[in-house]
Amino acid sequence: MSHSEARERVLQAAERLFAERGYTAVTVKDIAAAAGIHHASLYHHAPDGKEGLFVEVMTRILERHRAGIADAVGAGGEDVRAQLHGIAAWMLSQPPMDMIRMALSDMPAIDAASANMLAALAFEAMIVPIVRVLYDARGRGELLQGDLGNIAGGIFSMLQGLHTLPEAYLERSRQEMANELIDVMLAGMKAR
Amino acid sequence: MSHSEARERVLQAAERLFAERGYTAVTVKDIAAAAGIHHASLYHHAPDGKEGLFVEVMTRILERHRAGIADAVGAGGEDVRAQLHGIAAWMLSQPPMDMIRMALSDMPAIDAASANMLAALAFEAMIVPIVRVLYDARGRGELLQGDLGNIAGGIFSMLQGLHTLPEAYLERSRQEMANELIDVMLAGMKAR
DNA sequence: GTCTATATAAAGATAGAC
DNA sequence: GTCTATCTTTATATAGAC
């Protein structure tokens, strides 16, 4: 069971669909169809069914985010602006996700223990690194004013919003828009 | 059918549940239970079923937002900061909503024409007023730099993120945190 | 590993009594 | 206006052939 080409196709299809539309809006038939197999065959690769599959792929996504964001932060050296632009680039390189929907809609629909685990992992993988980048910059003497936890959450929310903005509304690349929003926030933290 | 106390209970229950958890995660049984009636009785008040009810209550929510935001903008006079703080106060006074989930998950699950109508109404009711507030301030000579459409979207995303942040993570009131985020953005727009 | 067939349960919806 | 009863459809899941 553990590793096969077909199983990987199932996991990738599930990742994309669950991240984009959420737990309740996606059916196992949707996933099987996207993976190119009959929905009964899906249970061969995911014996714990829809909920087990959801927990597995969300864990995978969040672990990958943690690693990708950590790399982006490292590549930014000691420049908070470069670090935040790097985090934005990483997030925009991944399938869009909606943490609000995860918290409000997906989590209540699954087993409580799994929900708590995923919520903690999401916080650790995506919010904490941004908070840390801001605190480290302040620690180096940069004049970043304000409640850094609040501001980190704000930056994260803006990046997610941008990521899921329909193409039709885009005049520039998402990366350019993300960088502008980050720059406005940084300038504001210094200016107040 | 048009007006009754019971129908209003159904609409209010549907508003809260749909706005919070989304179209697919809410069942008609959930709504009926929250309204204190049997789920069969719900069809007396909502003859067009779940989808008709969803379109009706989302329209209602968005119309109310349009009016509430317009009032808040008017009450802020010609002070862009007061206007944005007022918009935040209004949004925080209403049940939390998740526009990302609406776009990615709810809209694909309903009739395309209704989806387009709701998407346009949401944009008109919630994004356009913020854009207008920023452009008007710039028109009055305030030095607001940057892509105002992009920045308006960023402010909106931050407000939604804050609104749906679980109580456990709050050290201050949401209103204080929202005002801080707005102030950082404004200072950044002036400083760059 | 994948399918057909089938079981089970849940959800949306309608009919009709009260 | 609300209920019980019922119908239909859809979704999750399993059994077993190939």
CSV table of C-alpha atoms (C1' of nucleotides) in Angstrom, one decimal:
chain,number,residue,atom,x,y,z
A,1,MET,CA,0.0,0.0,0.0
A,2,SER,CA,2.6,2.5,1.2
A,3,HIS,CA,4.2,3.6,-2.1
A,4,SER,CA,2.9,3.4,-5.7
A,5,GLU,CA,2.4,5.7,-8.6
A,6,ALA,CA,-1.4,5.4,-8.4
A,7,ARG,CA,-1.4,6.1,-4.7
A,8,GLU,CA,0.6,9.2,-5.3
A,9,ARG,CA,-1.9,10.4,-7.9
A,10,VAL,CA,-4.7,9.9,-5.4
A,11,LEU,CA,-2.8,11.9,-2.8
A,12,GLN,CA,-2.1,14.7,-5.2
A,13,ALA,CA,-5.7,14.9,-6.4
A,14,ALA,CA,-6.9,14.9,-2.8
A,15,GLU,CA,-4.5,17.6,-1.9
A,16,ARG,CA,-5.6,20.0,-4.6
A,17,LEU,CA,-9.3,19.4,-4.1
A,18,PHE,CA,-9.4,19.4,-0.3
A,19,ALA,CA,-7.1,22.5,-0.1
A,20,GLU,CA,-9.2,24.4,-2.6
A,21,ARG,CA,-12.8,23.4,-1.8
A,22,GLY,CA,-12.6,22.0,1.7
A,23,TYR,CA,-13.7,18.7,3.3
A,24,THR,CA,-17.4,18.8,2.9
A,25,ALA,CA,-17.5,20.1,-0.7
A,26,VAL,CA,-15.3,17.4,-2.1
A,27,THR,CA,-16.6,13.8,-2.6
A,28,VAL,CA,-14.5,10.7,-2.8
A,29,LYS,CA,-15.9,10.4,-6.3
A,30,ASP,CA,-14.4,13.8,-7.2
A,31,ILE,CA,-11.0,12.6,-6.0
A,32,ALA,CA,-11.1,9.3,-7.7
A,33,ALA,CA,-12.1,10.9,-11.0
A,34,ALA,CA,-9.3,13.4,-10.7
A,35,ALA,CA,-6.9,10.5,-10.1
A,36,GLY,CA,-8.3,8.6,-13.0
A,37,ILE,CA,-9.6,5.6,-11.1
A,38,HIS,CA,-13.0,4.3,-10.0
A,39,HIS,CA,-14.1,5.6,-6.6
A,40,ALA,CA,-14.2,2.1,-5.2
A,41,SER,CA,-10.5,1.7,-6.0
A,42,LEU,CA,-9.7,4.7,-3.9
A,43,TYR,CA,-10.2,2.7,-0.8
A,44,HIS,CA,-7.4,0.4,-1.7
A,45,HIS,CA,-5.0,3.4,-1.5
A,46,ALA,CA,-6.8,5.1,1.4
A,47,PRO,CA,-8.2,2.4,3.7
A,48,ASP,CA,-9.3,4.9,6.3
A,49,GLY,CA,-11.7,6.5,3.9
A,50,LYS,CA,-12.4,10.2,3.2
A,51,GLU,CA,-11.6,11.4,6.7
A,52,GLY,CA,-8.3,9.5,6.9
A,53,LEU,CA,-7.3,10.8,3.5
A,54,PHE,CA,-8.2,14.4,4.4
A,55,VAL,CA,-6.0,14.2,7.6
A,56,GLU,CA,-3.2,12.6,5.7
A,57,VAL,CA,-3.1,15.1,2.8
A,58,MET,CA,-3.6,18.2,5.0
A,59,THR,CA,-0.7,17.0,7.2
A,60,ARG,CA,1.4,16.6,4.1
A,61,ILE,CA,0.5,20.1,2.8
A,62,LEU,CA,1.2,21.7,6.1
A,63,GLU,CA,4.5,19.9,6.6
A,64,ARG,CA,5.6,21.0,3.2
A,65,HIS,CA,4.6,24.6,4.0
A,66,ARG,CA,6.6,24.5,7.1
A,67,ALA,CA,9.7,23.3,5.2
A,68,GLY,CA,9.2,25.7,2.3
A,69,ILE,CA,8.6,28.7,4.5
A,70,ALA,CA,11.7,27.8,6.6
A,71,ASP,CA,13.8,27.7,3.4
A,72,ALA,CA,12.4,31.0,2.2
A,73,VAL,CA,13.3,32.6,5.6
A,74,GLY,CA,16.8,31.2,5.5
A,75,ALA,CA,17.3,32.4,1.9
A,76,GLY,CA,16.4,35.9,3.0
A,77,GLY,CA,19.4,36.3,5.2
A,78,GLU,CA,18.9,38.9,7.8
A,79,ASP,CA,16.7,41.1,5.6
A,80,VAL,CA,13.2,41.1,6.9
A,81,ARG,CA,11.8,42.4,3.6
A,82,ALA,CA,13.6,39.7,1.6
A,83,GLN,CA,12.4,37.1,4.1
A,84,LEU,CA,8.7,38.2,3.8
A,85,HIS,CA,8.9,38.4,0.0
A,86,GLY,CA,10.3,34.9,0.0
A,87,ILE,CA,7.5,33.6,2.2
A,88,ALA,CA,5.0,35.2,-0.2
A,89,ALA,CA,6.8,33.6,-3.2
A,90,TRP,CA,6.6,30.2,-1.5
A,91,MET,CA,2.9,30.5,-0.6
A,92,LEU,CA,2.1,31.6,-4.1
A,93,SER,CA,3.9,28.6,-5.5
A,94,GLN,CA,1.6,26.2,-3.7
A,95,PRO,CA,-2.1,25.4,-4.3
A,96,PRO,CA,-4.3,28.0,-2.7
A,97,MET,CA,-5.7,27.2,0.7
A,98,ASP,CA,-8.2,28.9,3.0
A,99,MET,CA,-7.3,28.7,6.7
A,100,ILE,CA,-10.5,30.5,7.7
A,101,ARG,CA,-12.6,27.7,6.0
A,102,MET,CA,-10.4,25.1,7.6
A,103,ALA,CA,-11.0,26.5,11.1
A,104,LEU,CA,-14.7,27.3,10.7
A,105,SER,CA,-15.9,24.6,8.4
A,106,ASP,CA,-13.5,21.7,7.9
A,107,MET,CA,-12.4,21.2,11.5
A,108,PRO,CA,-15.9,20.8,13.0
A,109,ALA,CA,-16.6,18.1,10.4
A,110,ILE,CA,-13.8,15.8,11.4
A,111,ASP,CA,-12.7,13.9,14.5
A,112,ALA,CA,-11.8,16.4,17.3
A,113,ALA,CA,-8.3,15.0,18.0
A,114,SER,CA,-7.3,15.2,14.3
A,115,ALA,CA,-8.8,18.7,14.1
A,116,ASN,CA,-6.7,19.9,17.1
A,117,MET,CA,-3.6,18.3,15.6
A,118,LEU,CA,-4.1,20.0,12.2
A,119,ALA,CA,-4.9,23.4,13.8
A,120,ALA,CA,-1.7,23.3,15.8
A,121,LEU,CA,0.3,22.2,12.9
A,122,ALA,CA,-1.1,25.0,10.7
A,123,PHE,CA,-0.3,27.6,13.3
A,124,GLU,CA,3.2,26.3,13.7
A,125,ALA,CA,3.9,26.0,10.0
A,126,MET,CA,2.5,29.3,8.7
A,127,ILE,CA,1.9,31.9,11.4
A,128,VAL,CA,4.7,31.3,13.8
A,129,PRO,CA,7.5,31.7,11.2
A,130,ILE,CA,6.1,35.1,10.2
A,131,VAL,CA,5.9,36.2,13.8
A,132,ARG,CA,9.5,35.0,14.3
A,133,VAL,CA,10.8,36.9,11.3
A,134,LEU,CA,9.3,40.1,12.6
A,135,TYR,CA,10.7,39.6,16.2
A,136,ASP,CA,14.1,38.7,14.9
A,137,ALA,CA,14.2,41.9,12.9
A,138,ARG,CA,13.2,43.9,15.9
A,139,GLY,CA,15.9,42.1,17.9
A,140,ARG,CA,18.5,43.2,15.4
A,141,GLY,CA,17.5,46.8,16.1
A,142,GLU,CA,15.1,47.5,13.3
A,143,LEU,CA,12.4,49.9,14.4
A,144,LEU,CA,9.3,47.7,13.9
A,145,GLN,CA,6.6,49.2,16.0
A,146,GLY,CA,3.3,47.5,17.0
A,147,ASP,CA,1.9,44.2,18.1
A,148,LEU,CA,4.0,41.9,15.9
A,149,GLY,CA,1.6,38.9,16.4
A,150,ASN,CA,-1.3,40.9,15.2
A,151,ILE,CA,0.7,42.2,12.2
A,152,ALA,CA,2.0,38.8,11.3
A,153,GLY,CA,-1.6,37.5,11.2
A,154,GLY,CA,-2.6,40.5,9.0
A,155,ILE,CA,0.2,39.7,6.5
A,156,PHE,CA,-0.8,36.1,6.4
A,157,SER,CA,-4.4,37.0,5.8
A,158,MET,CA,-3.5,39.4,3.0
A,159,LEU,CA,-1.3,36.7,1.3
A,160,GLN,CA,-4.1,34.2,1.4
A,161,GLY,CA,-6.6,36.7,0.0
A,162,LEU,CA,-4.3,37.5,-2.9
A,163,HIS,CA,-3.7,33.9,-3.6
A,164,THR,CA,-7.3,33.1,-4.1
A,165,LEU,CA,-8.3,36.3,-6.0
A,166,PRO,CA,-9.7,35.2,-9.3
A,167,GLU,CA,-7.4,35.8,-12.4
A,168,ALA,CA,-10.0,38.1,-13.8
A,169,TYR,CA,-9.2,40.7,-11.1
A,170,LEU,CA,-5.5,40.7,-11.6
A,171,GLU,CA,-3.7,43.5,-13.4
A,172,ARG,CA,-0.3,42.6,-12.2
A,173,SER,CA,1.3,39.4,-11.0
A,174,ARG,CA,0.3,38.1,-7.5
A,175,GLN,CA,3.9,38.3,-6.5
A,176,GLU,CA,4.2,42.0,-7.3
A,177,MET,CA,1.0,42.7,-5.4
A,178,ALA,CA,2.1,40.6,-2.5
A,179,ASN,CA,5.4,42.4,-2.3
A,180,GLU,CA,3.7,45.8,-2.4
A,181,LEU,CA,1.4,44.8,0.5
A,182,ILE,CA,4.4,43.6,2.5
A,183,ASP,CA,6.3,46.8,1.7
A,184,VAL,CA,3.4,49.0,2.8
A,185,MET,CA,3.1,47.1,6.1
A,186,LEU,CA,6.9,47.4,6.7
A,187,ALA,CA,6.9,51.1,5.9
A,188,GLY,CA,4.0,51.6,8.2
A,189,MET,CA,5.6,49.8,11.1
A,190,LYS,CA,8.6,52.1,10.8
A,191,ALA,CA,6.7,55.3,10.2
A,192,ARG,CA,4.2,55.4,13.1
B,1,MET,CA,-45.4,32.9,3.2
B,2,SER,CA,-43.8,36.3,2.8
B,3,HIS,CA,-43.6,37.4,6.4
B,4,SER,CA,-43.9,35.5,9.6
B,5,GLU,CA,-42.1,35.1,12.8
B,6,ALA,CA,-41.1,31.5,12.0
B,7,ARG,CA,-39.9,32.4,8.6
B,8,GLU,CA,-37.7,35.0,10.0
B,9,ARG,CA,-36.2,32.5,12.5
B,10,VAL,CA,-35.4,30.2,9.6
B,11,LEU,CA,-33.7,33.1,7.7
B,12,GLN,CA,-31.6,34.1,10.7
B,13,ALA,CA,-30.5,30.6,11.4
B,14,ALA,CA,-29.6,30.0,7.8
B,15,GLU,CA,-27.7,33.3,7.7
B,16,ARG,CA,-25.6,32.4,10.6
B,17,LEU,CA,-24.9,28.8,9.6
B,18,PHE,CA,-24.3,29.5,5.9
B,19,ALA,CA,-22.1,32.5,6.5
B,20,GLU,CA,-20.0,30.6,9.1
B,21,ARG,CA,-19.7,27.1,7.6
B,22,GLY,CA,-20.6,27.5,4.0
B,23,TYR,CA,-23.1,25.9,1.6
B,24,THR,CA,-22.0,22.3,1.6
B,25,ALA,CA,-21.1,21.9,5.2
B,26,VAL,CA,-24.6,23.0,6.4
B,27,THR,CA,-27.6,20.7,6.0
B,28,VAL,CA,-31.2,21.7,5.9
B,29,LYS,CA,-31.6,19.7,9.1
B,30,ASP,CA,-29.1,21.9,10.8
B,31,ILE,CA,-31.0,25.0,9.8
B,32,ALA,CA,-34.4,23.6,10.8
B,33,ALA,CA,-33.0,22.5,14.2
B,34,ALA,CA,-31.5,25.9,14.8
B,35,ALA,CA,-34.8,27.5,13.9
B,36,GLY,CA,-36.6,25.1,16.2
B,37,ILE,CA,-38.8,23.3,13.6
B,38,HIS,CA,-38.8,20.0,11.8
B,39,HIS,CA,-36.8,19.9,8.6
B,40,ALA,CA,-39.8,19.2,6.5
B,41,SER,CA,-41.4,22.4,7.8
B,42,LEU,CA,-38.6,24.3,6.5
B,43,TYR,CA,-39.8,23.8,2.9
B,44,HIS,CA,-43.0,25.7,3.8
B,45,HIS,CA,-40.9,28.8,4.4
B,46,ALA,CA,-38.3,28.1,1.7
B,47,PRO,CA,-40.1,26.5,-1.2
B,48,ASP,CA,-37.0,26.7,-3.4
B,49,GLY,CA,-35.1,24.4,-1.0
B,50,LYS,CA,-31.5,24.7,0.2
B,51,GLU,CA,-30.1,26.4,-2.8
B,52,GLY,CA,-32.9,29.0,-3.0
B,53,LEU,CA,-32.5,29.6,0.7
B,54,PHE,CA,-28.8,30.1,0.4
B,55,VAL,CA,-29.1,32.6,-2.4
B,56,GLU,CA,-31.8,34.5,-0.5
B,57,VAL,CA,-29.9,34.8,2.8
B,58,MET,CA,-26.5,35.6,1.2
B,59,THR,CA,-28.2,38.3,-0.8
B,60,ARG,CA,-29.7,39.6,2.4
B,61,ILE,CA,-26.4,39.6,4.2
B,62,LEU,CA,-24.6,41.3,1.4
B,63,GLU,CA,-27.2,44.0,1.0
B,64,ARG,CA,-27.0,44.7,4.7
B,65,HIS,CA,-23.3,44.9,4.5
B,66,ARG,CA,-23.5,47.4,1.7
B,67,ALA,CA,-25.9,49.6,3.7
B,68,GLY,CA,-23.9,49.2,6.9
B,69,ILE,CA,-20.6,50.0,5.3
B,70,ALA,CA,-22.1,53.0,3.5
B,71,ASP,CA,-23.3,54.3,6.8
B,72,ALA,CA,-19.9,53.8,8.4
B,73,VAL,CA,-18.2,55.7,5.6
B,74,GLY,CA,-20.7,58.5,5.8
B,75,ALA,CA,-20.2,58.8,9.6
B,76,GLY,CA,-16.4,59.1,9.1
B,77,GLY,CA,-16.8,62.4,7.4
B,78,GLU,CA,-13.7,63.2,5.3
B,79,ASP,CA,-11.3,61.4,7.6
B,80,VAL,CA,-10.0,58.3,5.8
B,81,ARG,CA,-8.8,56.8,9.1
B,82,ALA,CA,-12.1,57.3,10.8
B,83,GLN,CA,-13.9,55.8,7.7
B,84,LEU,CA,-11.8,52.7,7.7
B,85,HIS,CA,-12.1,52.2,11.5
B,86,GLY,CA,-15.9,52.6,11.0
B,87,ILE,CA,-15.9,49.9,8.3
B,88,ALA,CA,-14.0,47.6,10.6
B,89,ALA,CA,-16.4,48.2,13.4
B,90,TRP,CA,-19.4,47.5,11.1
B,91,MET,CA,-17.8,44.2,9.8
B,92,LEU,CA,-17.0,43.1,13.3
B,93,SER,CA,-20.6,43.7,14.4
B,94,GLN,CA,-21.9,41.2,11.9
B,95,PRO,CA,-21.6,37.4,11.9
B,96,PRO,CA,-18.2,36.4,10.5
B,97,MET,CA,-18.0,35.4,6.8
B,98,ASP,CA,-15.4,33.9,4.6
B,99,MET,CA,-15.3,35.4,1.1
B,100,ILE,CA,-12.5,33.0,0.0
B,101,ARG,CA,-14.6,30.0,0.8
B,102,MET,CA,-17.5,31.7,-0.9
B,103,ALA,CA,-15.5,32.1,-4.1
B,104,LEU,CA,-13.7,28.8,-4.1
B,105,SER,CA,-16.2,26.4,-2.5
B,106,ASP,CA,-19.7,27.8,-2.3
B,107,MET,CA,-20.1,29.3,-5.7
B,108,PRO,CA,-19.1,26.2,-7.7
B,109,ALA,CA,-21.7,24.3,-5.8
B,110,ILE,CA,-24.7,26.4,-6.9
B,111,ASP,CA,-26.3,27.5,-10.1
B,112,ALA,CA,-23.9,29.6,-12.2
B,113,ALA,CA,-26.2,32.6,-12.7
B,114,SER,CA,-26.8,32.9,-9.0
B,115,ALA,CA,-23.1,32.5,-8.3
B,116,ASN,CA,-22.2,35.3,-10.6
B,117,MET,CA,-24.9,37.6,-9.1
B,118,LEU,CA,-23.7,36.9,-5.6
B,119,ALA,CA,-20.0,37.4,-6.5
B,120,ALA,CA,-20.8,40.8,-8.2
B,121,LEU,CA,-22.9,41.9,-5.2
B,122,ALA,CA,-20.1,40.9,-2.7
B,123,PHE,CA,-17.6,42.9,-4.7
B,124,GLU,CA,-19.9,45.9,-4.9
B,125,ALA,CA,-20.9,45.8,-1.2
B,126,MET,CA,-17.6,45.1,0.4
B,127,ILE,CA,-14.5,45.8,-1.8
B,128,VAL,CA,-15.7,48.8,-3.9
B,129,PRO,CA,-16.5,51.0,-0.8
B,130,ILE,CA,-13.0,50.5,0.6
B,131,VAL,CA,-11.4,51.3,-2.8
B,132,ARG,CA,-13.6,54.4,-3.0
B,133,VAL,CA,-12.6,55.6,0.5
B,134,LEU,CA,-8.9,55.4,-0.4
B,135,TYR,CA,-9.4,57.2,-3.8
B,136,ASP,CA,-11.5,59.9,-2.3
B,137,ALA,CA,-8.8,60.6,0.3
B,138,ARG,CA,-6.2,60.7,-2.4
B,139,GLY,CA,-8.5,63.1,-4.3
B,140,ARG,CA,-8.5,65.4,-1.3
B,141,GLY,CA,-4.8,65.6,-1.5
B,142,GLU,CA,-3.7,63.0,1.1
B,143,LEU,CA,-0.5,61.4,0.1
B,144,LEU,CA,-1.7,57.8,-0.3
B,145,GLN,CA,0.8,56.0,-2.4
B,146,GLY,CA,0.5,52.6,-4.1
B,147,ASP,CA,-2.1,50.5,-6.0
B,148,LEU,CA,-5.2,51.4,-4.0
B,149,GLY,CA,-7.2,48.5,-5.4
B,150,ASN,CA,-4.6,46.1,-4.2
B,151,ILE,CA,-4.3,47.8,-0.8
B,152,ALA,CA,-8.1,47.8,-0.4
B,153,GLY,CA,-8.2,44.1,-1.0
B,154,GLY,CA,-5.4,43.7,1.6
B,155,ILE,CA,-7.3,45.6,4.2
B,156,PHE,CA,-10.4,43.6,3.5
B,157,SER,CA,-8.5,40.3,3.8
B,158,MET,CA,-7.0,41.4,7.1
B,159,LEU,CA,-10.4,42.3,8.6
B,160,GLN,CA,-11.9,39.0,7.6
B,161,GLY,CA,-8.9,37.1,9.1
B,162,LEU,CA,-9.2,39.0,12.3
B,163,HIS,CA,-13.0,38.4,12.5
B,164,THR,CA,-12.6,34.7,12.3
B,165,LEU,CA,-9.6,34.3,14.6
B,166,PRO,CA,-10.7,32.1,17.5
B,167,GLU,CA,-11.2,33.8,20.8
B,168,ALA,CA,-8.4,31.8,22.4
B,169,TYR,CA,-5.9,33.7,20.3
B,170,LEU,CA,-7.1,37.2,21.3
B,171,GLU,CA,-5.2,39.3,23.8
B,172,ARG,CA,-7.0,42.5,22.9
B,173,SER,CA,-10.4,43.3,21.3
B,174,ARG,CA,-10.7,42.6,17.6
B,175,GLN,CA,-11.6,46.3,17.1
B,176,GLU,CA,-8.3,47.4,18.6
B,177,MET,CA,-6.4,45.0,16.5
B,178,ALA,CA,-8.3,46.0,13.4
B,179,ASN,CA,-7.6,49.6,14.0
B,180,GLU,CA,-3.9,48.9,14.5
B,181,LEU,CA,-3.7,47.1,11.2
B,182,ILE,CA,-5.5,49.9,9.4
B,183,ASP,CA,-3.2,52.5,11.0
B,184,VAL,CA,-0.1,50.5,9.9
B,185,MET,CA,-1.3,50.4,6.4
B,186,LEU,CA,-2.1,54.1,6.3
B,187,ALA,CA,1.2,55.1,7.8
B,188,GLY,CA,2.9,52.8,5.2
B,189,MET,CA,1.1,54.4,2.4
B,190,LYS,CA,2.3,57.8,3.5
B,191,ALA,CA,5.8,56.8,4.3
B,192,ARG,CA,7.0,55.0,1.2
C,1,DG,C1',-4.8,-2.6,-8.4
C,2,DT,C1',-9.0,-2.0,-10.5
C,3,DC,C1',-13.3,-3.0,-11.5
C,4,DT,C1',-18.8,-4.3,-10.9
C,5,DA,C1',-22.1,-4.9,-7.7
C,6,DT,C1',-24.1,-3.9,-3.5
C,7,DA,C1',-24.9,-2.3,1.1
C,8,DT,C1',-25.8,1.6,4.4
C,9,DA,C1',-26.5,5.9,5.6
C,10,DA,C1',-27.4,10.7,5.0
C,11,DA,C1',-29.3,14.5,2.6
C,12,DG,C1',-32.7,16.9,-0.2
C,13,DA,C1',-37.3,17.1,-1.1
C,14,DT,C1',-42.6,16.0,-1.4
C,15,DA,C1',-47.4,14.4,0.1
C,16,DG,C1',-50.8,14.6,3.0
C,17,DA,C1',-52.8,14.5,7.9
C,18,DC,C1',-53.7,17.6,11.6
D,1,DG,C1',-47.6,26.1,10.1
D,2,DT,C1',-46.0,21.9,11.7
D,3,DC,C1',-45.7,17.4,11.8
D,4,DT,C1',-45.1,12.0,10.2
D,5,DA,C1',-44.2,9.3,6.6
D,6,DT,C1',-42.1,8.5,2.4
D,7,DC,C1',-39.5,9.0,-1.9
D,8,DT,C1',-35.2,9.9,-4.5
D,9,DT,C1',-30.7,10.9,-4.9
D,10,DT,C1',-26.2,11.1,-3.5
D,11,DA,C1',-22.3,9.8,-0.7
D,12,DT,C1',-19.5,6.7,2.0
D,13,DA,C1',-18.1,2.3,2.2
D,14,DT,C1',-17.5,-2.9,1.6
D,15,DA,C1',-17.4,-7.6,-0.9
D,16,DG,C1',-15.6,-10.1,-4.2
D,17,DA,C1',-14.5,-11.2,-9.2
D,18,DC,C1',-10.8,-10.5,-12.4
